[in-house]
Tab-separated table of N, CA and C in Angstrom:
chain	number	residue	atom	x	y	z
A	1	MET	N	136.277	60.381	122.659
A	1	MET	CA	135.595	61.655	122.676
A	1	MET	C	135.703	62.399	121.343
A	2	PRO	N	136.876	62.380	120.674
A	2	PRO	CA	136.941	63.056	119.371
A	2	PRO	C	135.976	62.443	118.362
A	3	ARG	N	135.793	61.129	118.438
A	3	ARG	CA	134.873	60.473	117.502
A	3	ARG	C	133.438	60.938	117.758
A	4	LEU	N	133.083	61.044	119.027
A	4	LEU	CA	131.752	61.525	119.387
A	4	LEU	C	131.563	62.972	118.921
A	5	ARG	N	132.616	63.774	119.034
A	5	ARG	CA	132.576	65.155	118.576
A	5	ARG	C	132.373	65.210	117.061
A	6	ARG	N	133.000	64.284	116.343
A	6	ARG	CA	132.848	64.232	114.894
A	6	ARG	C	131.415	63.876	114.510
A	7	VAL	N	130.837	62.904	115.241
A	7	VAL	CA	129.469	62.473	114.937
A	7	VAL	C	128.484	63.609	115.186
A	8	PHE	N	128.690	64.338	116.287
A	8	PHE	CA	127.760	65.406	116.630
A	8	PHE	C	128.261	66.778	116.201
A	9	GLY	N	129.253	66.807	115.331
A	9	GLY	CA	129.715	68.072	114.764
A	9	GLY	C	128.629	68.673	113.903
A	10	ALA	N	128.723	69.950	113.659
A	10	ALA	CA	127.660	70.670	112.954
A	10	ALA	C	127.333	70.057	111.598
A	11	THR	N	128.331	69.768	110.788
A	11	THR	CA	128.080	69.247	109.446
A	11	THR	C	127.478	67.853	109.499
A	12	SER	N	128.054	66.981	110.304
A	12	SER	CA	127.538	65.611	110.404
A	12	SER	C	126.136	65.605	110.989
A	13	TYR	N	125.928	66.420	112.000
A	13	TYR	CA	124.621	66.486	112.641
A	13	TYR	C	123.563	66.974	111.653
A	14	LEU	N	123.874	68.027	110.932
A	14	LEU	CA	122.917	68.556	109.963
A	14	LEU	C	122.640	67.565	108.838
A	15	ARG	N	123.657	66.840	108.416
A	15	ARG	CA	123.472	65.817	107.387
A	15	ARG	C	122.538	64.722	107.911
A	16	LEU	N	122.727	64.315	109.169
A	16	LEU	CA	121.877	63.295	109.784
A	16	LEU	C	120.429	63.785	109.867
A	17	ILE	N	120.246	65.013	110.315
A	17	ILE	CA	118.899	65.574	110.410
A	17	ILE	C	118.261	65.664	109.025
A	18	ASP	N	119.025	66.083	108.035
A	18	ASP	CA	118.518	66.194	106.668
A	18	ASP	C	118.056	64.841	106.145
A	19	ARG	N	118.859	63.825	106.353
A	19	ARG	CA	118.468	62.476	105.902
A	19	ARG	C	117.229	61.994	106.646
A	20	GLY	N	117.170	62.292	107.942
A	20	GLY	CA	115.998	61.904	108.724
A	20	GLY	C	114.736	62.588	108.230
A	21	GLU	N	114.838	63.880	107.942
A	21	GLU	CA	113.682	64.612	107.404
A	21	GLU	C	113.214	64.007	106.090
A	22	ARG	N	114.147	63.700	105.227
A	22	ARG	CA	113.788	63.130	103.922
A	22	ARG	C	113.131	61.758	104.091
A	23	LEU	N	113.652	60.948	105.007
A	23	LEU	CA	113.070	59.629	105.247
A	23	LEU	C	111.646	59.762	105.779
A	24	VAL	N	111.448	60.655	106.746
A	24	VAL	CA	110.108	60.863	107.294
A	24	VAL	C	109.165	61.369	106.202
A	25	ALA	N	109.632	62.298	105.361
A	25	ALA	CA	108.797	62.817	104.272
A	25	ALA	C	108.420	61.703	103.296
A	26	MET	N	109.361	60.815	102.999
A	26	MET	CA	109.059	59.697	102.089
A	26	MET	C	108.020	58.760	102.693
A	27	VAL	N	108.185	58.423	103.971
A	27	VAL	CA	107.228	57.531	104.636
A	27	VAL	C	105.849	58.189	104.665
A	28	LEU	N	105.799	59.475	105.022
A	28	LEU	CA	104.519	60.180	105.037
A	28	LEU	C	103.897	60.236	103.644
A	29	GLY	N	104.707	60.435	102.625
A	29	GLY	CA	104.202	60.460	101.255
A	29	GLY	C	103.582	59.131	100.852
A	30	VAL	N	104.255	58.037	101.175
A	30	VAL	CA	103.721	56.708	100.843
A	30	VAL	C	102.426	56.451	101.606
A	31	LEU	N	102.413	56.771	102.905
A	31	LEU	CA	101.202	56.558	103.701
A	31	LEU	C	100.045	57.411	103.183
A	32	LEU	N	100.322	58.665	102.858
A	32	LEU	CA	99.274	59.541	102.347
A	32	LEU	C	98.767	59.052	100.996
A	33	PHE	N	99.658	58.540	100.161
A	33	PHE	CA	99.236	57.986	98.878
A	33	PHE	C	98.294	56.798	99.090
A	34	LEU	N	98.630	55.920	100.031
A	34	LEU	CA	97.759	54.777	100.325
A	34	LEU	C	96.400	55.239	100.847
A	35	VAL	N	96.401	56.247	101.705
A	35	VAL	CA	95.143	56.792	102.213
A	35	VAL	C	94.324	57.381	101.066
A	36	LEU	N	94.978	58.092	100.158
A	36	LEU	CA	94.282	58.681	99.014
A	36	LEU	C	93.646	57.618	98.119
A	37	VAL	N	94.389	56.571	97.830
A	37	VAL	CA	93.856	55.501	96.981
A	37	VAL	C	92.653	54.855	97.660
A	38	THR	N	92.786	54.533	98.939
A	38	THR	CA	91.693	53.898	99.674
A	38	THR	C	90.470	54.812	99.734
A	39	ALA	N	90.681	56.076	100.048
A	39	ALA	CA	89.565	57.016	100.147
A	39	ALA	C	88.895	57.233	98.793
A	40	THR	N	89.671	57.251	97.720
A	40	THR	CA	89.102	57.418	96.380
A	40	THR	C	88.225	56.227	96.016
A	41	VAL	N	88.694	55.033	96.326
A	41	VAL	CA	87.899	53.830	96.055
A	41	VAL	C	86.614	53.863	96.876
A	42	GLU	N	86.721	54.196	98.163
A	42	GLU	CA	85.531	54.249	99.016
A	42	GLU	C	84.536	55.299	98.527
A	43	LEU	N	85.033	56.478	98.155
A	43	LEU	CA	84.141	57.531	97.670
A	43	LEU	C	83.494	57.128	96.347
A	44	SER	N	84.248	56.473	95.475
A	44	SER	CA	83.685	56.003	94.199
A	44	SER	C	82.573	54.998	94.440
A	45	ILE	N	82.800	54.066	95.345
A	45	ILE	CA	81.771	53.070	95.673
A	45	ILE	C	80.545	53.760	96.256
A	46	ASP	N	80.771	54.725	97.135
A	46	ASP	CA	79.671	55.458	97.756
A	46	ASP	C	78.843	56.198	96.708
A	47	ILE	N	79.507	56.872	95.787
A	47	ILE	CA	78.797	57.622	94.747
A	47	ILE	C	78.048	56.677	93.813
A	48	LEU	N	78.686	55.579	93.416
A	48	LEU	CA	78.012	54.611	92.542
A	48	LEU	C	76.807	53.986	93.229
A	49	THR	N	76.901	53.733	94.514
A	49	THR	CA	75.779	53.163	95.263
A	49	THR	C	74.586	54.113	95.233
A	50	VAL	N	74.835	55.384	95.415
A	50	VAL	CA	73.756	56.369	95.393
A	50	VAL	C	73.198	56.514	93.979
A	51	GLU	N	74.066	56.490	92.969
A	51	GLU	CA	73.625	56.616	91.577
A	51	GLU	C	72.715	55.457	91.179
A	52	LEU	N	73.036	54.258	91.642
A	52	LEU	CA	72.271	53.078	91.247
A	52	LEU	C	70.960	52.945	92.017
A	53	ASP	N	70.811	53.658	93.115
A	53	ASP	CA	69.586	53.591	93.910
A	53	ASP	C	68.760	54.850	93.650
A	54	PRO	N	67.735	54.740	92.794
A	54	PRO	CA	66.962	55.929	92.443
A	54	PRO	C	66.170	56.495	93.626
A	55	GLY	N	66.012	55.730	94.680
A	55	GLY	CA	65.260	56.208	95.841
A	55	GLY	C	66.045	57.197	96.699
A	56	ARG	N	67.344	57.233	96.538
A	56	ARG	CA	68.166	58.152	97.342
A	56	ARG	C	68.325	59.476	96.601
A	57	ARG	N	68.290	60.533	97.353
A	57	ARG	CA	68.387	61.875	96.760
A	57	ARG	C	69.778	62.456	96.973
A	58	TRP	N	70.214	63.233	95.989
A	58	TRP	CA	71.511	63.908	96.073
A	58	TRP	C	71.405	65.253	96.766
A	59	VAL	N	70.295	65.911	96.574
A	59	VAL	CA	70.155	67.282	97.056
A	59	VAL	C	70.106	67.288	98.584
A	60	GLY	N	70.716	68.309	99.163
A	60	GLY	CA	70.686	68.465	100.617
A	60	GLY	C	71.958	67.981	101.277
A	61	ASP	N	71.768	67.331	102.409
A	61	ASP	CA	72.917	66.883	103.204
A	61	ASP	C	73.784	65.886	102.453
A	62	ARG	N	73.185	65.064	101.624
A	62	ARG	CA	73.947	64.052	100.882
A	62	ARG	C	74.953	64.720	99.939
A	63	LEU	N	74.510	65.725	99.216
A	63	LEU	CA	75.389	66.438	98.289
A	63	LEU	C	76.496	67.172	99.047
A	64	THR	N	76.128	67.794	100.154
A	64	THR	CA	77.129	68.487	100.970
A	64	THR	C	78.173	67.509	101.487
A	65	GLY	N	77.742	66.326	101.883
A	65	GLY	CA	78.687	65.310	102.359
A	65	GLY	C	79.642	64.852	101.270
A	66	VAL	N	79.113	64.634	100.073
A	66	VAL	CA	79.965	64.205	98.954
A	66	VAL	C	80.943	65.311	98.577
A	67	LEU	N	80.471	66.553	98.534
A	67	LEU	CA	81.371	67.669	98.236
A	67	LEU	C	82.463	67.790	99.298
A	68	GLY	N	82.090	67.598	100.555
A	68	GLY	CA	83.083	67.630	101.629
A	68	GLY	C	84.122	66.538	101.463
A	69	ASP	N	83.668	65.339	101.097
A	69	ASP	CA	84.609	64.232	100.878
A	69	ASP	C	85.530	64.506	99.687
A	70	LEU	N	84.958	65.035	98.601
A	70	LEU	CA	85.781	65.370	97.431
A	70	LEU	C	86.832	66.428	97.774
A	71	LEU	N	86.418	67.447	98.509
A	71	LEU	CA	87.366	68.491	98.891
A	71	LEU	C	88.428	67.953	99.848
A	72	ASN	N	88.043	67.015	100.719
A	72	ASN	CA	89.049	66.373	101.584
A	72	ASN	C	90.103	65.663	100.744
A	73	LEU	N	89.655	64.977	99.692
A	73	LEU	CA	90.611	64.303	98.808
A	73	LEU	C	91.510	65.312	98.093
A	74	LEU	N	90.936	66.420	97.651
A	74	LEU	CA	91.751	67.452	96.996
A	74	LEU	C	92.782	68.039	97.958
A	75	ILE	N	92.382	68.249	99.202
A	75	ILE	CA	93.320	68.760	100.206
A	75	ILE	C	94.432	67.747	100.434
A	76	ALA	N	94.073	66.470	100.513
A	76	ALA	CA	95.095	65.432	100.700
A	76	ALA	C	96.049	65.385	99.505
A	77	ILE	N	95.523	65.569	98.301
A	77	ILE	CA	96.389	65.606	97.112
A	77	ILE	C	97.344	66.794	97.196
A	78	GLU	N	96.836	67.938	97.637
A	78	GLU	CA	97.703	69.116	97.773
A	78	GLU	C	98.787	68.887	98.828
A	79	VAL	N	98.435	68.223	99.920
A	79	VAL	CA	99.440	67.907	100.945
A	79	VAL	C	100.484	66.957	100.365
A	80	LEU	N	100.042	65.971	99.578
A	80	LEU	CA	100.986	65.063	98.928
A	80	LEU	C	101.894	65.834	97.964
A	81	GLN	N	101.340	66.810	97.255
A	81	GLN	CA	102.169	67.648	96.381
A	81	GLN	C	103.183	68.449	97.192
A	82	ASN	N	102.781	68.914	98.374
A	82	ASN	CA	103.725	69.616	99.252
A	82	ASN	C	104.887	68.703	99.624
A	83	ILE	N	104.576	67.458	99.961
A	83	ILE	CA	105.614	66.502	100.364
A	83	ILE	C	106.534	66.192	99.194
A	84	THR	N	105.956	65.901	98.030
A	84	THR	CA	106.803	65.559	96.882
A	84	THR	C	107.622	66.764	96.422
A	85	SER	N	107.053	67.947	96.533
A	85	SER	CA	107.808	69.153	96.187
A	85	SER	C	108.993	69.324	97.130
A	86	TYR	N	108.785	69.055	98.400
A	86	TYR	CA	109.883	69.144	99.365
A	86	TYR	C	110.972	68.122	99.031
A	87	LEU	N	110.556	66.914	98.670
A	87	LEU	CA	111.539	65.878	98.350
A	87	LEU	C	112.306	66.213	97.071
A	88	ARG	N	111.650	66.832	96.087
A	88	ARG	CA	112.322	67.163	94.826
A	88	ARG	C	113.273	68.347	94.965
A	89	ARG	N	112.794	69.402	95.599
A	89	ARG	CA	113.559	70.653	95.614
A	89	ARG	C	114.202	70.965	96.954
A	90	HIS	N	113.824	70.227	97.964
A	90	HIS	CA	114.327	70.413	99.321
A	90	HIS	C	113.977	71.802	99.865
A	91	VAL	N	112.876	72.345	99.395
A	91	VAL	CA	112.345	73.598	99.924
A	91	VAL	C	110.830	73.444	100.062
A	92	VAL	N	110.271	74.151	101.026
A	92	VAL	CA	108.828	74.162	101.201
A	92	VAL	C	108.285	75.299	100.342
A	93	GLN	N	107.373	74.974	99.453
A	93	GLN	CA	106.790	75.990	98.577
A	93	GLN	C	105.622	76.649	99.299
A	94	ILE	N	105.852	77.857	99.778
A	94	ILE	CA	104.861	78.547	100.591
A	94	ILE	C	103.573	78.808	99.825
A	95	GLU	N	103.655	79.050	98.512
A	95	GLU	CA	102.440	79.264	97.720
A	95	GLU	C	101.543	78.029	97.768
A	96	LEU	N	102.134	76.862	97.633
A	96	LEU	CA	101.365	75.621	97.668
A	96	LEU	C	100.757	75.393	99.051
A	97	VAL	N	101.497	75.716	100.095
A	97	VAL	CA	100.983	75.575	101.461
A	97	VAL	C	99.794	76.513	101.670
A	98	LEU	N	99.915	77.752	101.204
A	98	LEU	CA	98.814	78.706	101.352
A	98	LEU	C	97.595	78.285	100.541
A	99	LEU	N	97.803	77.769	99.331
A	99	LEU	CA	96.670	77.281	98.533
A	99	LEU	C	95.974	76.110	99.218
A	100	THR	N	96.747	75.244	99.849
A	100	THR	CA	96.162	74.129	100.592
A	100	THR	C	95.314	74.652	101.743
A	101	ALA	N	95.826	75.642	102.453
A	101	ALA	CA	95.075	76.225	103.571
A	101	ALA	C	93.804	76.915	103.082
A	102	ILE	N	93.891	77.621	101.964
A	102	ILE	CA	92.708	78.281	101.405
A	102	ILE	C	91.667	77.239	101.006
A	103	THR	N	92.099	76.143	100.407
A	103	THR	CA	91.177	75.064	100.042
A	103	THR	C	90.516	74.473	101.281
A	104	ALA	N	91.288	74.310	102.359
A	104	ALA	CA	90.736	73.744	103.592
A	104	ALA	C	89.675	74.668	104.197
A	105	VAL	N	89.933	75.965	104.196
A	105	VAL	CA	88.943	76.905	104.729
A	105	VAL	C	87.718	76.944	103.814
A	106	ALA	N	87.933	76.912	102.504
A	106	ALA	CA	86.811	76.897	101.561
A	106	ALA	C	85.954	75.652	101.772
A	107	ARG	N	86.594	74.527	102.022
A	107	ARG	CA	85.857	73.297	102.295
A	107	ARG	C	84.981	73.471	103.528
A	108	LYS	N	85.543	74.077	104.562
A	108	LYS	CA	84.791	74.292	105.801
A	108	LYS	C	83.577	75.175	105.537
A	109	VAL	N	83.755	76.222	104.745
A	109	VAL	CA	82.645	77.124	104.433
A	109	VAL	C	81.579	76.394	103.615
A	110	ILE	N	81.999	75.587	102.654
A	110	ILE	CA	81.051	74.891	101.780
A	110	ILE	C	80.204	73.891	102.551
A	111	VAL	N	80.789	73.191	103.503
A	111	VAL	CA	80.053	72.139	104.209
A	111	VAL	C	79.454	72.611	105.531
A	112	LEU	N	79.450	73.921	105.770
A	112	LEU	CA	78.833	74.424	107.001
A	112	LEU	C	77.364	74.015	107.044
A	113	PRO	N	76.922	73.502	108.170
A	113	PRO	CA	75.503	73.146	108.272
A	113	PRO	C	74.646	74.413	108.370
A	114	PRO	N	73.368	74.298	108.046
A	114	PRO	CA	72.487	75.473	108.123
A	114	PRO	C	72.448	76.102	109.519
A	115	SER	N	72.690	75.322	110.544
A	115	SER	CA	72.665	75.859	111.912
A	115	SER	C	73.836	76.796	112.191
A	116	ALA	N	74.806	76.858	111.298
A	116	ALA	CA	75.979	77.712	111.507
A	116	ALA	C	75.637	79.191	111.414
A	117	GLU	N	74.487	79.521	110.806
A	117	GLU	CA	74.130	80.938	110.727
A	117	GLU	C	73.813	81.509	112.101
A	118	ASN	N	73.607	80.644	113.088
A	118	ASN	CA	73.400	81.084	114.468
A	118	ASN	C	74.718	81.288	115.199
A	119	LYS	N	75.834	81.108	114.522
A	119	LYS	CA	77.158	81.249	115.130
A	119	LYS	C	77.937	82.325	114.378
A	120	PRO	N	77.645	83.583	114.657
A	120	PRO	CA	78.297	84.657	113.895
A	120	PRO	C	79.809	84.708	114.097
A	121	LEU	N	80.303	84.318	115.265
A	121	LEU	CA	81.752	84.333	115.482
A	121	LEU	C	82.456	83.307	114.601
A	122	LEU	N	81.838	82.156	114.398
A	122	LEU	CA	82.413	81.140	113.517
A	122	LEU	C	82.498	81.663	112.085
A	123	ILE	N	81.417	82.245	111.622
A	123	ILE	CA	81.391	82.767	110.256
A	123	ILE	C	82.384	83.918	110.102
A	124	ALA	N	82.445	84.803	111.092
A	124	ALA	CA	83.403	85.913	111.037
A	124	ALA	C	84.837	85.390	111.072
A	125	GLY	N	85.082	84.378	111.890
A	125	GLY	CA	86.426	83.795	111.961
A	125	GLY	C	86.846	83.158	110.648
A	126	LEU	N	85.930	82.435	110.018
A	126	LEU	CA	86.242	81.833	108.720
A	126	LEU	C	86.474	82.910	107.662
A	127	GLY	N	85.666	83.966	107.709
A	127	GLY	CA	85.866	85.069	106.771
A	127	GLY	C	87.214	85.743	106.974
A	128	LEU	N	87.590	85.953	108.227
A	128	LEU	CA	88.888	86.555	108.525
A	128	LEU	C	90.024	85.642	108.067
A	129	ALA	N	89.852	84.338	108.261
A	129	ALA	CA	90.879	83.385	107.814
A	129	ALA	C	91.048	83.443	106.298
A	130	VAL	N	89.941	83.522	105.574
A	130	VAL	CA	90.012	83.603	104.110
A	130	VAL	C	90.736	84.879	103.684
A	131	VAL	N	90.387	86.003	104.302
A	131	VAL	CA	91.020	87.279	103.940
A	131	VAL	C	92.516	87.241	104.249
A	132	CYS	N	92.891	86.728	105.421
A	132	CYS	CA	94.310	86.670	105.801
A	132	CYS	C	95.100	85.743	104.883
A	133	LEU	N	94.541	84.576	104.583
A	133	LEU	CA	95.240	83.646	103.698
A	133	LEU	C	95.367	84.217	102.287
A	134	ALA	N	94.305	84.860	101.811
A	134	ALA	CA	94.368	85.468	100.478
A	134	ALA	C	95.400	86.595	100.448
A	135	ALA	N	95.463	87.389	101.513
A	135	ALA	CA	96.453	88.469	101.574
A	135	ALA	C	97.872	87.899	101.615
A	136	ALA	N	98.062	86.851	102.396
A	136	ALA	CA	99.388	86.219	102.461
A	136	ALA	C	99.775	85.652	101.104
A	137	PHE	N	98.830	85.006	100.431
A	137	PHE	CA	99.109	84.456	99.106
A	137	PHE	C	99.469	85.576	98.133
A	138	TRP	N	98.723	86.686	98.187
A	138	TRP	CA	99.001	87.814	97.303
A	138	TRP	C	100.399	88.367	97.564
A	139	MET	N	100.776	88.506	98.844
A	139	MET	CA	102.111	89.032	99.166
A	139	MET	C	103.212	88.107	98.668
A	140	VAL	N	103.036	86.812	98.873
A	140	VAL	CA	104.040	85.854	98.400
A	140	VAL	C	104.131	85.911	96.889
A	141	ARG	N	102.994	86.031	96.224
A	141	ARG	CA	102.964	86.112	94.765
A	141	ARG	C	103.692	87.351	94.260
A	142	GLN	N	103.486	88.478	94.955
A	142	GLN	CA	104.148	89.723	94.571
A	142	GLN	C	105.663	89.584	94.660
A	143	VAL	N	106.130	88.961	95.717
A	143	VAL	CA	107.571	88.778	95.893
A	143	VAL	C	108.117	87.848	94.815
A	144	SER	N	107.410	86.756	94.539
A	144	SER	CA	107.919	85.802	93.549
A	144	SER	C	107.868	86.373	92.134
A	145	GLU	N	106.913	87.254	91.847
A	145	GLU	CA	106.848	87.866	90.518
A	145	GLU	C	107.997	88.832	90.285
A	146	ARG	N	108.518	89.410	91.358
A	146	ARG	CA	109.682	90.287	91.224
A	146	ARG	C	110.918	89.489	90.852
A	147	GLY	N	110.896	88.203	91.187
A	147	GLY	CA	112.008	87.331	90.817
A	147	GLY	C	113.237	87.502	91.676
A	148	ASP	N	113.080	87.980	92.897
A	148	ASP	CA	114.218	88.135	93.799
A	148	ASP	C	114.696	86.748	94.210
A	149	PRO	N	115.843	86.288	93.709
A	149	PRO	CA	116.280	84.921	93.970
A	149	PRO	C	116.527	84.640	95.447
A	150	SER	N	116.854	85.655	96.229
A	150	SER	CA	117.107	85.407	97.640
A	150	SER	C	115.823	85.088	98.381
A	151	ARG	N	114.688	85.460	97.803
A	151	ARG	CA	113.421	85.203	98.466
A	151	ARG	C	112.691	83.984	97.898
A	152	THR	N	112.992	83.617	96.659
A	152	THR	CA	112.252	82.521	96.046
A	152	THR	C	113.076	81.260	95.885
A	153	GLY	N	114.371	81.341	96.054
A	153	GLY	CA	115.229	80.171	95.898
A	153	GLY	C	115.575	79.567	97.241
A	154	PRO	N	116.327	78.500	97.223
A	154	PRO	CA	116.753	77.885	98.471
A	154	PRO	C	117.640	78.848	99.259
A	155	ALA	N	117.648	78.688	100.554
A	155	ALA	CA	118.456	79.544	101.415
A	155	ALA	C	119.934	79.323	101.130
A	156	ARG	N	120.688	80.423	101.154
A	156	ARG	CA	122.134	80.349	100.956
A	156	ARG	C	122.813	80.940	102.177
A	157	SER	N	124.046	80.553	102.387
A	157	SER	CA	124.772	81.090	103.529
A	157	SER	C	125.118	82.549	103.287
A	158	PHE	N	125.312	83.273	104.370
A	158	PHE	CA	125.649	84.689	104.294
A	158	PHE	C	127.060	84.833	103.754
A	159	PRO	N	127.292	85.752	102.797
A	159	PRO	CA	128.613	85.836	102.178
A	159	PRO	C	129.698	86.386	103.110
A	160	GLY	N	129.321	87.107	104.159
A	160	GLY	CA	130.321	87.679	105.067
A	160	GLY	C	130.833	86.652	106.057
A	161	GLU	N	131.717	87.132	106.933
A	161	GLU	CA	132.279	86.215	107.923
A	161	GLU	C	131.255	85.927	109.009
A	162	ASP	N	131.334	84.748	109.588
A	162	ASP	CA	130.421	84.315	110.634
A	162	ASP	C	130.806	85.005	111.934
A	163	ARG	N	129.884	85.818	112.493
A	163	ARG	CA	130.167	86.550	113.723
A	163	ARG	C	129.566	85.881	114.948
A	164	SER	N	128.935	84.742	114.763
A	164	SER	CA	128.342	84.062	115.912
A	164	SER	C	129.451	83.493	116.785
A	165	PRO	N	129.170	83.353	118.104
A	165	PRO	CA	130.206	82.817	118.986
A	165	PRO	C	130.548	81.384	118.596
A	166	ALA	N	131.816	81.067	118.681
A	166	ALA	CA	132.262	79.709	118.350
A	166	ALA	C	131.729	78.748	119.394
A	167	THR	N	131.340	77.560	118.938
A	167	THR	CA	130.839	76.543	119.861
A	167	THR	C	131.561	75.248	119.601
A	168	ASP	N	131.581	74.430	120.625
A	168	ASP	CA	132.076	73.071	120.452
A	168	ASP	C	130.977	72.138	120.919
A	169	ALA	N	131.266	70.876	121.107
A	169	ALA	CA	130.246	69.894	121.457
A	169	ALA	C	129.622	70.187	122.816
A	170	ASP	N	130.336	70.880	123.725
A	170	ASP	CA	129.833	71.145	125.070
A	170	ASP	C	129.107	72.478	125.175
A	171	GLY	N	129.096	73.269	124.132
A	171	GLY	CA	128.438	74.570	124.175
A	171	GLY	C	129.397	75.659	123.757
A	172	PRO	N	129.071	76.939	124.083
A	172	PRO	CA	129.945	78.050	123.689
A	172	PRO	C	131.299	77.976	124.365
A	173	ARG	N	132.321	78.441	123.650
A	173	ARG	CA	133.671	78.450	124.225
A	173	ARG	C	133.905	79.687	125.032
């Protein structure tokens, strides 16, 4: 039983979870990189095929589709940057996450079909999402420009004594 308590003790448990998170992030990063390479090759072939065929037109739905695909790749690159940033610094960079979300909403607005003008709630919702994300980004930027290390750096333990109830492997004492 003491050995089991050691394995599931707070420090050992947190170390195990930390290693697991890093492993999952690495696997996701590799998989996303493979998806990015494959999608880039496919999009390049698609664009070259259209370029070489003078009978096909770019204007209209075709251009919107290509722009949507390009923006999807940019969003995937930003997600990969989020993963690699987490692996390097062991913190989630909220500015990068918000920029990724803003890019995703912008992509949705850019590729909206003409029939979307008949859906005012969709357009209003996307507009509200853009305003909220931009406001959140501005607030995060304001905090980081002040340079408050407690808000922009990795989390640190509280300097005072721990007042939480003591626990053991079975729960609170």
